[in-house]
Short mmCIF file of C-alpha atoms in Angstrom, two decimals:
data_model
loop_
_atom_site.label_atom_id
_atom_site.label_comp_id
_atom_site.label_asym_id
_atom_site.label_seq_id
_atom_site.Cartn_x
_atom_site.Cartn_y
_atom_site.Cartn_z
CA MET A 135 72.04 124.25 72.59
CA ARG A 136 68.69 122.91 73.70
CA ARG A 137 69.81 119.43 72.83
CA LEU A 138 73.01 119.94 74.78
CA SER A 139 70.97 120.84 77.83
CA ILE A 140 68.80 117.79 77.44
CA ILE A 141 71.86 115.61 77.17
CA ALA A 142 73.36 117.30 80.21
CA ILE A 143 70.28 116.75 82.33
CA THR A 144 69.98 113.17 81.15
CA VAL A 145 73.59 112.55 81.94
CA VAL A 146 73.26 114.04 85.42
CA GLY A 147 70.46 111.61 86.08
CA VAL A 148 72.41 108.72 84.73
CA ALA A 149 75.45 109.71 86.72
CA GLY A 150 73.40 109.72 89.89
CA VAL A 151 72.07 106.27 89.21
CA VAL A 152 75.44 104.93 88.26
CA TYR A 153 77.08 106.48 91.31
CA ALA A 154 74.57 104.71 93.54
CA GLN A 155 75.24 101.46 91.74
CA GLY A 156 78.95 101.85 92.20
CA ARG A 157 78.32 102.08 95.89
CA GLY A 158 76.32 98.88 95.90
CA GLY A 159 72.90 100.28 95.10
CA GLY A 160 69.95 98.00 95.08
CA ASN A 161 69.07 98.04 91.40
CA GLN A 162 71.54 95.37 90.37
CA GLY A 163 73.67 97.74 88.36
CA VAL A 164 71.34 97.97 85.41
CA GLN A 165 69.09 100.89 84.68
CA THR A 166 66.79 100.99 81.73
CA ASP A 167 65.08 103.88 80.04
CA GLY A 168 63.05 103.04 77.02
CA GLY A 169 64.90 99.78 76.68
CA VAL A 170 68.33 101.35 76.57
CA ARG A 171 70.72 100.15 79.22
CA TYR A 172 73.18 102.37 81.00
CA ILE A 173 76.39 100.71 81.93
CA ASN A 174 78.89 101.60 84.58
CA PRO A 175 82.14 99.74 84.70
CA GLY A 176 82.93 97.61 87.68
CA SER A 177 81.02 94.58 88.82
CA PRO A 178 77.90 95.00 90.96
CA THR A 179 78.03 93.93 94.59
CA VAL A 180 75.53 93.37 97.39
CA SER A 181 74.43 96.67 98.88
CA ASP A 182 74.98 97.76 102.47
CA ALA A 183 71.26 97.37 103.14
CA GLU A 184 71.26 93.78 101.95
CA ALA A 185 74.55 92.76 103.48
CA THR A 186 72.94 91.65 106.73
CA SER A 187 69.65 90.47 105.24
CA ARG A 188 70.59 86.79 105.32
CA PRO A 189 72.48 84.59 107.78
CA ILE A 190 76.14 83.80 107.24
CA PRO A 191 76.13 80.46 105.40
CA ARG A 192 78.01 77.39 106.56
CA LEU A 193 79.52 74.42 104.78
CA PRO A 194 78.37 70.84 105.45
CA ASP A 195 81.22 70.36 107.92
CA GLY A 196 80.07 73.35 109.95
CA ARG A 197 82.80 75.72 108.82
CA VAL A 198 81.77 79.21 107.83
CA ASP A 199 81.42 79.44 104.07
CA LEU A 200 83.94 81.98 102.77
CA THR A 201 83.57 80.97 99.13
CA GLY A 202 82.16 84.17 97.61
CA PRO A 203 82.74 85.30 94.89
CA TRP A 204 83.98 88.53 96.42
CA ILE A 205 85.09 91.90 95.23
CA GLY A 206 87.45 93.73 97.53
CA GLY A 207 89.67 92.89 100.44
CA GLY A 208 92.67 94.74 99.04
CA SER A 209 93.64 97.81 97.11
CA ASN A 210 94.57 98.41 93.52
CA GLY A 211 95.32 102.10 93.89
CA ASP A 212 96.92 102.73 97.28
CA ILE A 213 97.25 100.25 100.16
CA GLU A 214 97.99 103.05 102.61
CA ARG A 215 94.82 104.97 101.84
CA ASP A 216 92.50 102.00 101.30
CA GLY A 217 94.00 100.03 104.18
CA GLY A 218 92.88 102.60 106.71
CA LEU A 219 96.08 104.58 107.27
CA LYS A 220 96.63 108.31 107.06
CA PRO A 221 98.96 109.72 104.43
CA GLY A 222 102.56 108.96 105.38
CA GLU A 223 101.69 106.34 108.01
CA LEU A 224 102.84 103.36 105.96
CA PRO A 225 106.23 102.65 107.61
CA LEU A 226 108.31 102.43 104.47
CA LEU A 227 112.07 102.62 104.81
CA PRO A 228 113.57 105.69 103.09
CA TRP A 229 114.86 103.73 100.06
CA ALA A 230 111.45 102.12 99.57
CA ARG A 231 109.62 105.43 99.84
CA GLU A 232 112.02 106.94 97.33
CA LEU A 233 111.51 104.03 94.94
CA ARG A 234 107.72 104.30 95.27
CA ASP A 235 107.82 107.98 94.50
CA LYS A 236 109.91 107.62 91.37
CA ARG A 237 108.17 104.60 89.88
CA LEU A 238 106.26 105.35 86.70
CA ALA A 239 102.90 103.86 85.83
CA LYS A 240 104.17 102.76 82.46
CA ASP A 241 106.65 100.43 84.16
CA GLU A 242 104.33 98.55 86.41
CA PRO A 243 104.26 94.80 85.89
CA TYR A 244 100.49 94.46 85.90
CA THR A 245 100.09 96.51 82.76
CA ALA A 246 102.01 93.72 81.00
CA CYS A 247 99.43 91.28 82.44
CA LEU A 248 101.70 89.89 85.16
CA PRO A 249 100.16 88.89 88.50
CA MET A 250 99.07 91.57 90.97
CA SER A 251 99.54 89.30 94.02
CA VAL A 252 98.33 90.19 97.52
CA PRO A 253 96.40 92.22 98.49
CA ARG A 254 96.18 94.09 95.20
CA VAL A 255 94.37 91.34 93.32
CA ASN A 256 91.33 91.43 95.58
CA PRO A 257 89.43 94.40 94.14
CA TYR A 258 88.64 92.21 91.17
CA PRO A 259 86.20 89.25 91.43
CA TRP A 260 87.74 86.29 93.23
CA LYS A 261 86.78 83.33 95.40
CA PHE A 262 88.07 80.80 97.90
CA ALA A 263 87.55 77.37 96.32
CA MET A 264 87.58 74.82 99.13
CA SER A 265 89.08 71.49 98.11
CA TYR A 266 87.89 68.60 100.25
CA THR A 267 89.41 65.13 100.11
CA SER A 268 88.82 62.00 102.18
CA ARG A 269 90.94 63.71 104.84
CA GLY A 270 88.79 66.80 104.93
CA LEU A 271 89.72 70.30 103.78
CA SER A 272 93.24 69.84 102.46
CA HIS A 273 93.71 72.86 100.15
CA ILE A 274 92.05 76.17 99.40
CA TYR A 275 92.58 77.41 95.86
CA VAL A 276 92.19 81.15 95.56
CA LEU A 277 90.76 81.83 92.13
CA HIS A 278 90.96 85.28 90.64
CA GLU A 279 89.04 86.49 87.64
CA THR A 280 91.84 88.88 86.75
CA GLY A 281 95.16 89.88 88.17
CA ASP A 282 96.73 86.45 88.36
CA ALA A 283 97.92 85.96 84.77
CA GLY A 284 96.21 82.57 84.72
CA ALA A 285 97.93 81.30 87.84
CA HIS A 286 96.15 79.89 90.85
CA ARG A 287 97.11 80.53 94.42
CA VAL A 288 97.24 77.54 96.76
CA VAL A 289 96.69 77.69 100.51
CA TYR A 290 97.72 74.44 102.17
CA MET A 291 95.24 73.45 104.88
CA ASP A 292 96.72 70.02 105.64
CA GLY A 293 98.92 71.10 108.50
CA ARG A 294 102.21 71.33 106.64
CA LYS A 295 104.76 73.98 107.52
CA HIS A 296 106.65 76.40 105.29
CA PRO A 297 109.74 74.89 103.68
CA PRO A 298 113.12 75.89 105.16
CA LYS A 299 114.14 79.35 104.04
CA ASP A 300 117.12 78.09 102.05
CA GLU A 301 114.72 76.06 99.90
CA TRP A 302 112.46 78.95 98.94
CA VAL A 303 112.20 79.74 95.28
CA PRO A 304 110.60 83.19 95.43
CA ASN A 305 107.48 83.47 93.30
CA TRP A 306 104.45 85.68 92.71
CA TRP A 307 102.11 84.14 95.32
CA GLY A 308 104.62 82.75 97.78
CA HIS A 309 104.03 79.67 99.94
CA SER A 310 100.77 79.87 101.86
CA ILE A 311 99.62 77.75 104.79
CA GLY A 312 96.25 78.25 106.44
CA HIS A 313 94.39 77.38 109.60
CA TRP A 314 91.17 78.31 111.36
CA GLU A 315 90.91 80.43 114.46
CA GLY A 316 87.22 80.04 115.20
CA ASP A 317 85.44 81.35 112.12
CA THR A 318 88.49 83.28 110.92
CA LEU A 319 90.66 81.83 108.17
CA VAL A 320 94.30 82.72 108.84
CA ILE A 321 96.70 82.53 105.88
CA ASP A 322 100.43 82.81 106.52
CA THR A 323 102.60 83.38 103.45
CA VAL A 324 106.34 83.65 102.82
CA GLY A 325 108.53 83.16 99.77
CA TYR A 326 107.24 86.01 97.63
CA ASN A 327 109.33 87.49 94.87
CA ASP A 328 109.91 91.25 94.82
CA LYS A 329 108.53 91.81 91.32
CA PHE A 330 104.93 92.83 91.92
CA TRP A 331 103.87 96.24 93.14
CA PHE A 332 101.53 96.47 96.11
CA ASP A 333 99.49 99.11 94.31
CA SER A 334 99.49 101.34 91.27
CA ARG A 335 101.24 103.95 93.40
CA GLY A 336 104.27 101.68 93.21
CA THR A 337 104.60 100.61 96.85
CA PRO A 338 107.52 98.15 96.88
CA HIS A 339 108.58 95.19 98.99
CA THR A 340 111.43 92.69 99.14
CA GLU A 341 111.75 88.92 99.18
CA GLN A 342 111.71 89.13 102.98
CA LEU A 343 107.99 89.83 102.81
CA HIS A 344 105.84 87.81 105.21
CA THR A 345 102.08 88.32 105.21
CA ILE A 346 99.34 87.16 107.51
CA GLU A 347 95.78 87.49 106.24
CA ARG A 348 92.90 87.09 108.68
CA TRP A 349 89.66 86.64 106.74
CA THR A 350 86.42 86.96 108.74
CA ARG A 351 82.97 86.92 107.17
CA ILE A 352 81.20 89.53 109.26
CA SER A 353 77.86 89.25 107.46
CA TRP A 354 76.27 87.58 104.46
CA GLY A 355 77.51 90.33 102.20
CA ARG A 356 80.83 91.39 103.74
CA MET A 357 84.16 89.83 104.68
CA VAL A 358 87.04 91.61 106.40
CA ASN A 359 90.70 91.05 105.62
CA GLU A 360 93.06 92.10 108.39
CA PHE A 361 96.28 92.09 106.46
CA THR A 362 99.54 92.14 108.39
CA LEU A 363 102.58 92.97 106.33
CA ASP A 364 106.02 92.28 107.75
CA ASP A 365 109.01 93.06 105.53
CA PRO A 366 112.14 94.24 107.34
CA GLY A 367 113.75 94.78 103.97
CA ALA A 368 111.37 97.60 103.00
CA PHE A 369 109.39 98.54 106.15
CA SER A 370 110.62 99.78 109.52
CA LYS A 371 108.03 97.71 111.38
CA PRO A 372 105.11 95.36 110.71
CA VAL A 373 101.86 97.06 109.80
CA THR A 374 98.27 95.83 109.74
CA LEU A 375 95.87 97.10 107.11
CA LYS A 376 92.16 96.48 107.01
CA PHE A 377 90.13 95.88 103.88
CA THR A 378 86.55 94.78 103.35
CA ALA A 379 85.32 92.52 100.59
CA ARG A 380 81.80 92.78 99.18
CA LEU A 381 79.83 89.80 97.92
CA LEU A 382 79.51 89.81 94.15
CA ARG A 383 75.92 90.38 93.19
CA PRO A 384 74.41 87.44 91.38
CA ASP A 385 73.63 88.00 87.74
CA PRO A 386 70.17 89.59 87.55
CA GLU A 387 69.07 87.23 84.80
CA THR A 388 70.62 83.94 85.80
CA GLY A 389 70.80 84.44 89.56
CA ILE A 390 74.34 83.16 89.48
CA GLY A 391 77.28 85.09 90.85
CA ASP A 392 80.38 83.45 89.52
CA LEU A 393 83.75 84.11 88.00
CA MET A 394 84.11 84.59 84.26
CA GLU A 395 86.90 83.99 81.78
CA PHE A 396 89.59 86.64 81.55
CA ILE A 397 92.66 86.23 79.35
CA CYS A 398 94.62 89.41 79.89
CA LEU A 399 97.10 88.87 77.06
CA GLU A 400 94.40 88.49 74.42
CA ASP A 401 94.58 92.06 73.20
CA ASN A 402 96.52 94.12 75.69
CA GLN A 403 97.03 97.47 73.99
CA TYR A 404 98.29 99.24 77.08
CA GLY A 405 100.51 102.17 76.34
CA ARG A 406 99.94 102.51 72.63
CA ALA A 407 97.59 105.47 72.94
CA GLY A 408 100.41 107.17 74.81
CA GLY A 409 103.02 106.26 72.23
CA LEU A 410 104.68 103.43 74.16
CA GLN A 411 105.96 100.55 72.09
CA GLY A 412 106.55 96.92 72.87
CA ILE A 413 104.02 96.60 75.65
CA GLY A 414 101.35 93.93 75.42
CA SER A 415 100.94 91.40 72.68
CA GLY A 416 97.65 92.27 71.15
CA THR A 417 96.30 91.56 67.73
CA SER A 418 95.48 95.17 66.99
CA ASN A 419 98.97 96.65 66.91
CA GLN A 420 98.52 98.25 63.54
CA ARG A 421 95.31 100.06 64.31
CA MET B 434 75.35 128.33 81.72
CA ARG B 435 74.24 125.37 79.70
CA LEU B 436 77.82 124.41 79.13
CA GLY B 437 78.21 124.71 82.87
CA ILE B 438 75.45 122.19 83.38
CA LEU B 439 77.17 119.87 80.95
CA GLY B 440 80.36 120.31 82.92
CA VAL B 441 78.62 119.35 86.14
CA ALA B 442 77.14 116.38 84.38
CA LEU B 443 80.48 115.21 83.15
CA GLY B 444 81.94 115.77 86.59
CA LEU B 445 79.29 113.51 88.03
CA ILE B 446 80.12 110.91 85.45
CA GLY B 447 83.62 111.08 86.81
CA MET B 448 82.28 110.36 90.29
CA ALA B 449 80.25 107.52 88.92
CA ALA B 450 83.17 105.97 87.38
CA PRO B 451 84.71 102.82 87.46
CA VAL B 452 86.15 102.00 90.73
CA VAL B 453 88.56 99.51 89.37
CA ALA B 454 90.58 100.05 86.24
CA HIS B 455 93.21 97.95 84.55
CA HIS B 456 95.55 100.91 84.58
CA GLY B 457 95.66 104.63 85.15
CA PHE B 458 94.26 107.22 82.80
CA ASP B 459 97.15 109.63 82.62
CA THR B 460 99.71 107.30 81.09
CA GLU B 461 97.54 106.78 78.03
CA TYR B 462 95.04 109.57 77.62
CA ASP B 463 94.97 113.33 77.64
CA ALA B 464 92.25 114.92 79.75
CA LYS B 465 92.58 118.04 77.59
CA LYS B 466 91.73 116.15 74.41
CA ARG B 467 87.99 115.92 74.88
CA VAL B 468 86.32 114.68 71.72
CA LYS B 469 82.68 114.54 70.71
CA LEU B 470 82.21 112.77 67.38
CA ALA B 471 79.78 110.84 65.21
CA GLY B 472 80.48 107.85 63.02
CA THR B 473 79.82 104.25 62.05
CA VAL B 474 80.84 101.27 64.14
CA THR B 475 83.26 98.99 62.29
CA GLU B 476 83.90 96.51 65.10
CA VAL B 477 82.77 95.80 68.65
CA ALA B 478 85.67 93.85 70.14
CA TRP B 479 84.77 91.84 73.26
CA THR B 480 88.43 91.41 74.08
CA ASN B 481 90.54 91.24 77.24
CA PRO B 482 91.78 93.02 79.13
CA HIS B 483 89.44 95.76 77.90
CA MET B 484 86.70 96.00 75.31
CA ARG B 485 87.13 98.28 72.34
CA VAL B 486 84.74 99.85 69.89
CA TYR B 487 86.18 100.84 66.51
CA ILE B 488 84.34 103.68 64.79
CA ASP B 489 84.86 105.24 61.36
CA VAL B 490 84.63 109.03 61.61
CA ALA B 491 84.68 111.29 58.56
CA GLY B 492 86.57 114.54 58.99
CA PRO B 493 85.65 117.91 57.45
CA ASP B 494 87.82 117.05 54.45
CA GLY B 495 86.08 113.74 53.97
CA LYS B 496 89.05 111.74 55.21
CA VAL B 497 87.90 108.81 57.36
CA THR B 498 89.69 107.98 60.59
CA ASN B 499 89.05 104.72 62.42
CA TRP B 500 88.81 105.60 66.11
CA ASN B 501 89.80 102.88 68.59
CA MET B 502 87.84 103.61 71.77
CA GLU B 503 88.66 101.73 74.95
CA LEU B 504 86.01 100.64 77.46
CA THR B 505 86.50 98.52 80.56
CA SER B 506 86.72 94.72 80.82
CA PRO B 507 84.13 92.69 78.94
CA ASN B 508 83.28 90.80 82.13
CA SER B 509 82.39 94.01 83.96
CA ILE B 510 80.27 95.11 81.05
CA ARG B 511 78.45 91.77 80.78
CA ARG B 512 77.68 91.93 84.51
CA GLN B 513 76.09 95.31 84.00
CA GLY B 514 73.75 93.87 81.43
CA TRP B 515 75.30 94.86 78.13
CA GLY B 516 75.42 92.07 75.55
CA PRO B 517 76.54 91.39 71.99
CA ASN B 518 73.24 92.64 70.58
CA ASP B 519 73.41 96.10 72.15
CA LEU B 520 75.91 97.58 69.70
CA LYS B 521 76.88 96.11 66.33
CA LYS B 522 79.02 96.71 63.31
CA GLY B 523 77.29 99.21 61.04
CA ASP B 524 75.48 101.07 63.82
CA LYS B 525 75.54 104.85 63.47
CA VAL B 526 76.65 106.37 66.76
CA VAL B 527 77.58 109.55 68.56
CA PHE B 528 80.29 109.28 71.17
CA GLU B 529 82.43 111.26 73.56
CA GLY B 530 85.73 110.56 75.18
CA PHE B 531 89.37 111.54 75.52
CA GLY B 532 92.05 111.21 72.86
CA GLY B 533 95.30 109.31 73.32
CA LEU B 534 98.36 111.18 74.57
CA VAL B 535 100.26 110.54 71.35
CA VAL B 536 97.90 108.65 69.07
CA GLU B 537 94.79 110.79 69.33
CA SER B 538 92.46 108.30 67.65
CA ARG B 539 93.20 105.68 70.32
CA GLY B 540 90.74 107.09 72.80
CA SER B 541 89.05 106.40 76.11
CA LEU B 542 85.28 106.13 75.68
CA MET B 543 83.08 108.08 78.07
CA TYR B 544 79.73 108.06 76.36
CA ILE B 545 78.19 106.36 73.34
CA ALA B 546 74.65 106.41 71.97
CA LYS B 547 72.89 105.41 68.78
CA ALA B 548 72.76 108.35 66.37
CA GLU B 549 68.97 108.29 66.29
CA THR B 550 68.78 108.50 70.09
CA PRO B 551 71.79 110.61 71.09
CA ASP B 552 70.38 111.38 74.53
CA LYS B 553 70.07 107.72 75.49
CA PRO B 554 73.56 106.48 76.25
CA LEU B 555 74.40 102.85 75.72
CA PHE B 556 77.45 103.26 77.86
CA THR B 557 78.87 105.82 80.26
CA GLN B 558 82.28 105.74 81.83
CA GLY B 559 84.41 108.08 83.83
CA GLY B 560 87.40 110.05 82.66
CA PRO B 561 90.61 110.79 84.51
CA ASP B 562 88.95 111.53 87.84
CA GLY B 563 86.87 108.39 87.74
CA GLN B 564 89.70 106.06 86.97
CA GLN B 565 91.69 107.36 89.91
CA ALA B 566 88.80 107.09 92.36
CA PRO B 567 89.30 105.02 95.48
CA LEU B 568 87.49 101.77 95.94
CA PRO B 569 84.03 101.87 97.46
CA THR B 570 83.87 101.25 101.16
CA PRO B 571 80.92 99.81 103.03
#
């Protein structure tokens, strides 16, 4: 019993440390005790205290640097809750609310490693990769460490318009065009498919979905996404949600904060502990 | 009382938990199937979407079961400082977690430590409460 108590006290201490880290604590997410490292899942981000400790960086052309990498700016669990609304305020049409309430976690596309799309992908590490050509900033590629099934999202910055509606081929990331309003990057997207879920709660949408993201870096360590969702097929009116992204903390050893490889289908064993069959394509099916 | 302290500790681990998970806890694991076991690591799999540690555990009858314990993504774990030298095949360990809903030995890992230093966890992770926690806000 004495050993149990020691373990309990140790664990309380660890939990406290880890909790602080999860909230962006200043110890870079690694705590050592006698050389043993305690790990908490999730990637470390710049703390609140440090978020304003440096100026907002700018690119050589004077534009605000939104590159990142970031963690946040969306919601994996519940866009209503994490987007700043009260329970029930998300203006879902009755059929959509009913569908959300009856969806089962085992059926959600992401557990089969399909893309999460907007804004659900953002809680995982991601970045805006600015692509400059001789004509200036022509494209922004939005790179996601996970949640995109290996796809890349393109935001056209060359002044083009959306294609005519009858030429849309609905897909996971839609057709995105961007422009600057001062230091805010505005991304307008149409042409989504209706296959992805907005969150693990199962919030649905239709192919009529139109989103407007307004990304503003409010400090060195934080960037706000004002996300307007307009989908007359599933919502009674447009709604604007607000999410905040946190700058990924650079690696404590290398000083580099960057994206890493993630191949979701490598060994996806989702569902097998619960007795589900045929989900994933891992190499460990027989174990 | 002491068990109560342990309960508080485990509750705090839940708070400390992973703010982002690949999927929910309840569809795979049973919060009532708490396990606390000892065994020998047979494989540390740095695989996507989630890492797994395979551990041989001998039962009271001597029968050995290979437990398949799920962690979080390898990228998250690398960013927290854990590397390929921190846990290896052949290591004797103690570990805690939750068993699978149907296949009990496919578990969710909460705590693992070397057998010689059971009070120094190599890894801690939340259970059902932790995996459902909202994202951190500034």
